[in-house]
Short mmCIF file of C-alpha atoms in Angstrom, two decimals:
data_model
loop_
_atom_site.label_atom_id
_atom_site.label_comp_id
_atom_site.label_asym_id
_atom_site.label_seq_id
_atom_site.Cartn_x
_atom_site.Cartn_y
_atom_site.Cartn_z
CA UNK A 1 113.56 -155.23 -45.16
CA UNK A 2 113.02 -157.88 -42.66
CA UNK A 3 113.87 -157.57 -38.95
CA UNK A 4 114.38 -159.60 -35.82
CA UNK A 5 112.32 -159.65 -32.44
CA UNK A 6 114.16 -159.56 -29.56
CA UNK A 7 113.44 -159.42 -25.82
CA UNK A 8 113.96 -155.67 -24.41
CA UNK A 9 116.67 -155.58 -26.66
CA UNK A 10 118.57 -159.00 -26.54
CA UNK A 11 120.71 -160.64 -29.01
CA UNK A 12 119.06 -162.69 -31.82
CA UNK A 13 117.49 -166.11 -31.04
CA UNK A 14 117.25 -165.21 -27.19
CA UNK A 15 113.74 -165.40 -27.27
CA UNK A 16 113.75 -168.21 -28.85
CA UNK A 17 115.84 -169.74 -26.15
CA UNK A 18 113.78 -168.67 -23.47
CA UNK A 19 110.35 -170.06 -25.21
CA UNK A 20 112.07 -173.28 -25.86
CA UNK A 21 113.08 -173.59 -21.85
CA UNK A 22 109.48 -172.76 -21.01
CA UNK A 23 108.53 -175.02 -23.72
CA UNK A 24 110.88 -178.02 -21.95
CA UNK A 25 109.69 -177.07 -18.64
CA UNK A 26 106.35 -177.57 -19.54
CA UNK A 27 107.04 -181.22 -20.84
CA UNK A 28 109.10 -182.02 -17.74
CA UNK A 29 106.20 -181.23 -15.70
CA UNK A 30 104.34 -183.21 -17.44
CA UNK A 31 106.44 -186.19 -17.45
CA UNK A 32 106.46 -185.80 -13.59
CA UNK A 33 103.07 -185.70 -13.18
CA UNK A 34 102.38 -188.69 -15.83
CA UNK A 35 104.62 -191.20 -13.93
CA UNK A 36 103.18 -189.56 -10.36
CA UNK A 37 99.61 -190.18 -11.51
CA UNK A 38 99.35 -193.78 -10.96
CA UNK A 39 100.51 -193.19 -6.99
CA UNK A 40 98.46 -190.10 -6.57
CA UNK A 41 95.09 -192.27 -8.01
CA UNK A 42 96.27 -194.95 -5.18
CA UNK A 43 96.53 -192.72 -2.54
CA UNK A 44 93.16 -190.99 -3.16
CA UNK A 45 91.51 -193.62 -3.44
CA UNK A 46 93.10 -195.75 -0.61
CA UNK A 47 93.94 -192.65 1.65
CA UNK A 48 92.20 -189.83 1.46
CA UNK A 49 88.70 -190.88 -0.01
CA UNK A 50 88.50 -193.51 3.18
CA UNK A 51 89.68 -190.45 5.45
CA UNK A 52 86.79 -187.93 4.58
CA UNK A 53 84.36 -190.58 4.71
CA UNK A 54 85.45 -191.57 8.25
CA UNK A 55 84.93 -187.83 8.59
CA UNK A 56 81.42 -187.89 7.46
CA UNK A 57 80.62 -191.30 8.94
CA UNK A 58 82.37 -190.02 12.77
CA UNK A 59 78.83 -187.41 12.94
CA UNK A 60 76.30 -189.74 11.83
CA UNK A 61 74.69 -192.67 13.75
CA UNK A 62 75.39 -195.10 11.56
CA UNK A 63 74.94 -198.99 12.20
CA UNK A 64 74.84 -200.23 8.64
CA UNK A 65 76.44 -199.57 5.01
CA UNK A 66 73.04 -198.00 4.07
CA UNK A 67 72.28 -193.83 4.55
CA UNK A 68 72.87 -192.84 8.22
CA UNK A 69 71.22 -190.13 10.63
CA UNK A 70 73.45 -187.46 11.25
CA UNK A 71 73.82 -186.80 14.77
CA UNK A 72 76.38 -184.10 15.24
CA UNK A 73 78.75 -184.30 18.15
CA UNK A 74 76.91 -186.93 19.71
CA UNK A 75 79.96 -189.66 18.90
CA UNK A 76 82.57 -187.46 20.37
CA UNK A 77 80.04 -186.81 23.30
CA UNK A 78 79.88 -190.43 23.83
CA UNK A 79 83.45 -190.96 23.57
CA UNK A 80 84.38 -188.50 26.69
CA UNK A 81 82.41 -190.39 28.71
CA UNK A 82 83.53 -193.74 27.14
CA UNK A 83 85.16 -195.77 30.29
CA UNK A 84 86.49 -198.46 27.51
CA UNK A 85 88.09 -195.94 25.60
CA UNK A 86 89.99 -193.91 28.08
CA UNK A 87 90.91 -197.59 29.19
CA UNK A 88 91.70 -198.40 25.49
CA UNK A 89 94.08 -195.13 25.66
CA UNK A 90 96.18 -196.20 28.79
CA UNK A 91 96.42 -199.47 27.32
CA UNK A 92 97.76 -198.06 24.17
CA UNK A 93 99.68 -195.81 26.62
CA UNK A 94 101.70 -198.28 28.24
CA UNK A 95 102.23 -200.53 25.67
CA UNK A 96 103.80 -197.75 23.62
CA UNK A 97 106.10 -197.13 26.58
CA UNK A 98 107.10 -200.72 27.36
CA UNK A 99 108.00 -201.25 23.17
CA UNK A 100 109.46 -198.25 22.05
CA UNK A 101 112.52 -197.39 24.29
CA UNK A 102 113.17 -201.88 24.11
CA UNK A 103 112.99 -201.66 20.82
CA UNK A 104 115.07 -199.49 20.11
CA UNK A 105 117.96 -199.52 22.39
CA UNK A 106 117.78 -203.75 21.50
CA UNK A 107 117.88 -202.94 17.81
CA UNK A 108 121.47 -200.39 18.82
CA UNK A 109 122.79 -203.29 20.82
CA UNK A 110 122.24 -205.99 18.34
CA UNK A 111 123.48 -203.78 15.55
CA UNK A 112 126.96 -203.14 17.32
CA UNK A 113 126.88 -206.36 17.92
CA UNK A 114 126.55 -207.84 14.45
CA UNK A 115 128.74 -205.09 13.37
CA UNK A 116 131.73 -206.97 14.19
CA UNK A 117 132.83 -210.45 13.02
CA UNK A 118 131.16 -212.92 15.34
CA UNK A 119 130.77 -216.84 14.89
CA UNK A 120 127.53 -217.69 13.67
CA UNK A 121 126.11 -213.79 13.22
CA UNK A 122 124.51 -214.87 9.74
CA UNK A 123 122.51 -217.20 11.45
CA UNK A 124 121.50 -214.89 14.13
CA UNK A 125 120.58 -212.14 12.10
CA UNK A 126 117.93 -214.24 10.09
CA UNK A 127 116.48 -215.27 13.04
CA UNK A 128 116.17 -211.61 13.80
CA UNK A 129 115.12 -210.56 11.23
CA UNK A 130 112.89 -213.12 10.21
CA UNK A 131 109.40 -211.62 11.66
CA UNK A 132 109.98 -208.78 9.41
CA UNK A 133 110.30 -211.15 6.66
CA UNK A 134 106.69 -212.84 7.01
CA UNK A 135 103.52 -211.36 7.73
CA UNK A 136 102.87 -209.95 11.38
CA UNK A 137 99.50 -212.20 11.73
CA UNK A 138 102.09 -215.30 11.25
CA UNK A 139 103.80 -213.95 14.00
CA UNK A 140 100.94 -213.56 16.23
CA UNK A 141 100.04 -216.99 15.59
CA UNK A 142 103.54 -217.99 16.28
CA UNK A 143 102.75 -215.97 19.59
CA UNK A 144 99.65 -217.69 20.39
CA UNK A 145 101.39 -221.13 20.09
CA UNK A 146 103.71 -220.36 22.34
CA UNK A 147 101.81 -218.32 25.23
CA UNK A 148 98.71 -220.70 24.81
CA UNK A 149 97.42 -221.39 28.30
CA UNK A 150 96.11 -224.92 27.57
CA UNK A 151 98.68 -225.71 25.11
CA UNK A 152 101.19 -223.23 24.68
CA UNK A 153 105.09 -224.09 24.58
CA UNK A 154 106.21 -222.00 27.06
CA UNK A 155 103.69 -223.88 29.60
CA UNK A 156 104.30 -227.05 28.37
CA UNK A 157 108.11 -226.38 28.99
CA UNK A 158 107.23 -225.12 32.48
CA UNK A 159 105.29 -228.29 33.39
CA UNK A 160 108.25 -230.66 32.19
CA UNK A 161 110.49 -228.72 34.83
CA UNK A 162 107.72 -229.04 37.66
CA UNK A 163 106.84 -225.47 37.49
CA UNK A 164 103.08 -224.08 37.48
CA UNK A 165 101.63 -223.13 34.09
CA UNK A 166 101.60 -219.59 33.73
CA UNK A 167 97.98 -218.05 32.87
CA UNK A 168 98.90 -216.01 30.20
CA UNK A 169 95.45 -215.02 28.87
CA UNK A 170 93.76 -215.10 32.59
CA UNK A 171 95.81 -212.26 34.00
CA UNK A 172 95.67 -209.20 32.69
CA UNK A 173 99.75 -208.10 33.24
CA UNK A 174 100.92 -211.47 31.81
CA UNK A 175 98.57 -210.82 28.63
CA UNK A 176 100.09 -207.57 27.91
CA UNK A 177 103.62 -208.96 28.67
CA UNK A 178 102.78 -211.71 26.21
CA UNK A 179 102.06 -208.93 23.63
CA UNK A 180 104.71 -207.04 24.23
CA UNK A 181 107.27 -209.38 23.84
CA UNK A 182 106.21 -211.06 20.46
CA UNK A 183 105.33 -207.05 19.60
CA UNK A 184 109.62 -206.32 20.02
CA UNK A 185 110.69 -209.70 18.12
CA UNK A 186 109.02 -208.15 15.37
CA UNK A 187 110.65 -204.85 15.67
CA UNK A 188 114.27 -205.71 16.74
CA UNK A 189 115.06 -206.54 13.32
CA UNK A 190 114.30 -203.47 11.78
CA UNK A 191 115.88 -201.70 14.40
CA UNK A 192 119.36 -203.53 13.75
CA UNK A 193 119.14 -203.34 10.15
CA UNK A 194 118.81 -199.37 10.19
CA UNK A 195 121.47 -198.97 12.89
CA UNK A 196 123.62 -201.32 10.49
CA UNK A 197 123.18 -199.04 7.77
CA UNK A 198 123.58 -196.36 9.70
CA UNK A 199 127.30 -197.55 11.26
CA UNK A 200 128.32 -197.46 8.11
CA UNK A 201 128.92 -193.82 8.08
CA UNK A 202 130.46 -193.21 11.48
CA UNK A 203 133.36 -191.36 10.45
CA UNK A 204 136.16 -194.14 11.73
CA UNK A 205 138.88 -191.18 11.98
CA UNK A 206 137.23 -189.84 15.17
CA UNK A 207 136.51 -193.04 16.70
CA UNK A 208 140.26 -193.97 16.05
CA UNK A 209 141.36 -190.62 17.41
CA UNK A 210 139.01 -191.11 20.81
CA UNK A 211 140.90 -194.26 20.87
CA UNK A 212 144.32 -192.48 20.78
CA UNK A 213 142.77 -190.82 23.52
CA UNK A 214 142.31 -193.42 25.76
CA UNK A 215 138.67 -193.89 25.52
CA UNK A 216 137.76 -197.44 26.09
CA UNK A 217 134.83 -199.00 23.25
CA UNK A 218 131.28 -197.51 26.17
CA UNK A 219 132.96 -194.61 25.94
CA UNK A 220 133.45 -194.44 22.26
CA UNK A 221 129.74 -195.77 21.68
CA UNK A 222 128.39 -193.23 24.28
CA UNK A 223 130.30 -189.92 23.01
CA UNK A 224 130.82 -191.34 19.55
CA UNK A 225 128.55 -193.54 18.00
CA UNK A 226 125.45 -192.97 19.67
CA UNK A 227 125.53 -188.79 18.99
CA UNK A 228 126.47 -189.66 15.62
CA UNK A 229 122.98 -191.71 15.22
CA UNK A 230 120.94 -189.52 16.60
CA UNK A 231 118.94 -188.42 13.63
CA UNK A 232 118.23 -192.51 12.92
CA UNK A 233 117.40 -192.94 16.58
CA UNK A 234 114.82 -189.79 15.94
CA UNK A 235 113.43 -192.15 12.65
CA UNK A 236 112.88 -195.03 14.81
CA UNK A 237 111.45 -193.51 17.88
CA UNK A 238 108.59 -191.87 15.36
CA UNK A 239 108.20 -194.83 13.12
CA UNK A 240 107.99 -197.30 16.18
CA UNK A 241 105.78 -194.73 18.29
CA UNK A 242 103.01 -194.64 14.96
CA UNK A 243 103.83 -198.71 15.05
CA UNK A 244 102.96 -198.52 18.51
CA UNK A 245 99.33 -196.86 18.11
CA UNK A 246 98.34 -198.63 15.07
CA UNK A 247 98.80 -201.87 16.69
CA UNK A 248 96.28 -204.66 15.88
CA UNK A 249 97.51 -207.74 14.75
CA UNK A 250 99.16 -209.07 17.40
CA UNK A 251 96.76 -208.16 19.81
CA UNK A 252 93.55 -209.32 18.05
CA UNK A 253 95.36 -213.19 17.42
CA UNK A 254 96.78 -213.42 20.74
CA UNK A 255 94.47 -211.88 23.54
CA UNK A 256 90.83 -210.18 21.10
CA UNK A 257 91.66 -207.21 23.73
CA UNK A 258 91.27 -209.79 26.98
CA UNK A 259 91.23 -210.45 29.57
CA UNK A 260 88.13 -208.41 30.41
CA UNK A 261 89.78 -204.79 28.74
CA UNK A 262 93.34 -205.30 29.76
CA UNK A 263 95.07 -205.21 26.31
CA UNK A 264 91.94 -203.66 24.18
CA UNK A 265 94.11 -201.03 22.48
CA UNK A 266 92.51 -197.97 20.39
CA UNK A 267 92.92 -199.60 17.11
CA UNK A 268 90.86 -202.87 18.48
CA UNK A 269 88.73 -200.72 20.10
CA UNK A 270 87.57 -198.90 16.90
CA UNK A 271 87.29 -202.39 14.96
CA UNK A 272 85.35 -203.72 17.49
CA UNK A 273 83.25 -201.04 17.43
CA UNK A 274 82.89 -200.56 13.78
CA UNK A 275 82.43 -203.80 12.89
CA UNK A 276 81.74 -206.24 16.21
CA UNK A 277 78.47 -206.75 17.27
CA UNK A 278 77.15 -203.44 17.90
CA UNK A 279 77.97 -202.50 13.76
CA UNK A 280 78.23 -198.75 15.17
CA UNK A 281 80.22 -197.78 12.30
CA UNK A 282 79.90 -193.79 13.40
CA UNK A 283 81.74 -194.18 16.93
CA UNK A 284 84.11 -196.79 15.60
CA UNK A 285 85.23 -193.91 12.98
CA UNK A 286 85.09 -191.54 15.46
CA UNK A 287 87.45 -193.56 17.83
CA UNK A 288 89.71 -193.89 14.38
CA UNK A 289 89.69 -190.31 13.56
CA UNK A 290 90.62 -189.44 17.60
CA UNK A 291 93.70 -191.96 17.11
CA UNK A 292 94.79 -190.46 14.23
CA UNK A 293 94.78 -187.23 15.84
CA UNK A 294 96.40 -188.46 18.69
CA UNK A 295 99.44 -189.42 16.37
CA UNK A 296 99.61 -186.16 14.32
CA UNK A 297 100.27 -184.59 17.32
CA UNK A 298 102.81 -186.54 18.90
CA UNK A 299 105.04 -186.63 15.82
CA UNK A 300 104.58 -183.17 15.20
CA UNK A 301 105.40 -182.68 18.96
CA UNK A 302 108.68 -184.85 18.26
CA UNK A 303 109.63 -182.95 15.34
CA UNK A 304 109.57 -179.91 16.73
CA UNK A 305 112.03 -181.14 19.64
CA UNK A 306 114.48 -183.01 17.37
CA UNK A 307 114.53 -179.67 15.27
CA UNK A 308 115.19 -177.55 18.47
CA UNK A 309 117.95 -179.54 19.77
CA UNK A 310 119.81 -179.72 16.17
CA UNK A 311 119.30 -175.90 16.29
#
């Protein structure tokens, strides 16, 4: 007399069932993890590995690729007390101040801007959007050529009206005005192509009913749009603020951190450091590691805000 197994009691072929959606489970999990593998080598090995040995390297005294001498807190120690890097830190500071609300209220005005049917606005949004197009050190050349002291553009246009060359590497305000400009050309762009994307969903029914209303278009952009973009004003303000503290590039083509200190930032700072003439590999990581801090906490400072005012 045969029988049947059931679970506590179930119909016929419900265990069955139930092994064969473990039994799919199983493979899908697999399948994830077999087409996530590649990335999760990547970022080990490009991410984390470099990370922990930054770690290491940020307590050792360590001036070459061979073994170090650990050394404890001595790095951080040092780095209190480091006049160039609480200098580097303002720098970073200010320059982080002076790109990040440009950047991107000029990416909102460009995008309402090219949201409409204007004359030529193909053109002008390559030109736009071009730096994002091409790498940033062909930008910073493109930078250097035109705030060149001796043979910049921009001077050489200045001289041709009678004016006084401007010393754009000499002073200390112009270089970081230099840097901050060609810094936003290459950030507009992405500011107006999110904001672009991101018009796309403003629900037209309320911006036609404010209309009905008698709200003129600032007042439809102020109570309207700009509310509505809120959470992709929140994306750029992070992005752009992580832009702003990892900035290199620009600043190491155009100025090397000159004149004297006056646009070292913490990222140029730590190369320097790292792998200038002093080859202190231990403080440079150290300065990296304090940077990346630095930026954890801000964004997790942000996110907390943003998720208290949606509350």
């Amino acid at each position: 007399m045969s029988t049947t197994t059931t679970d506590a009691g179930g119909p016929p072929g419900l265990s069955r069932r139930r092994r064969a959606s473990r039994a799919g489970n199983g493979l899908d999990s697999r399948s994830a993890y077999t087409l996530l593998a590649p990335n999760l080598i990547l970022i080990g090995l490009f991410l984390l590995v470099p990370l922990v040995w930054a770690l290491v390297m940020s307590f050792q005294a360590k001036r070459s690729f061979g073994p170090g001498r650990w050394s404890g807190l001595e790095n951080l120690s040092r780095l209190l007390s480091d006049d160039v890097f609480w200098r580097a830190l303002l720098n970073t500071a200010i320059f982080t101040i002076a790109t990040v609300p440009a950047s991107v209220l000029a990416g909102l005005a460009l995008a309402l801007l090219m949201d409409k049917a204007l004359p030529g606005r193909g053109i002008f949004r390559t030109v736009v959007y071009l730096p994002i197009a091409v790498s940033t050190l062909v930008v910073s050349l493109v930078g250097l050529l035109l705030f060149d002291e001796s043979i910049g553009i921009i001077n050489g246009v200045l001289v041709d009206l009678g004016v006084a060359p401007v010393s754009w590497q000499s002073n200390g305000a112009l270089a970081m005005l230099s840097v901050v400009v060609m810094t936003l050309w290459t950030r507009i762009g992405f500011g107006m192509l999110v904001y672009l994307a991101a018009l796309q969903d403003v629900d037209h029914e309320v911006l036609e009913a404010a209309t009905v209303d008698g709200a003129n278009r600032f007042q439809r952009i102020r109570h309207v749009v700009v509310p509505w973009l809120r959470p992709t004003t929140f994306f750029l303000v992070v992005i752009n603020m992580i832009w702003s503290f990892q900035v290199f590039d620009v600043v190491y083509v155009m100025t090397n951190g000159g004149p004297g200190y006056s646009t070292t930032m913490l990222v140029t700072y730590a190369y320097d450091e790292g792998f200038g003439a002093s080859r202190n590999f231990g403080y440079g990581a150290t300065v990296g590691l304090v940077l990346l801090v630095i930026t954890l906490v801000i964004t997790a400072v942000q996110l907390r805000v943003n998720r208290r005012r949606d509350a």
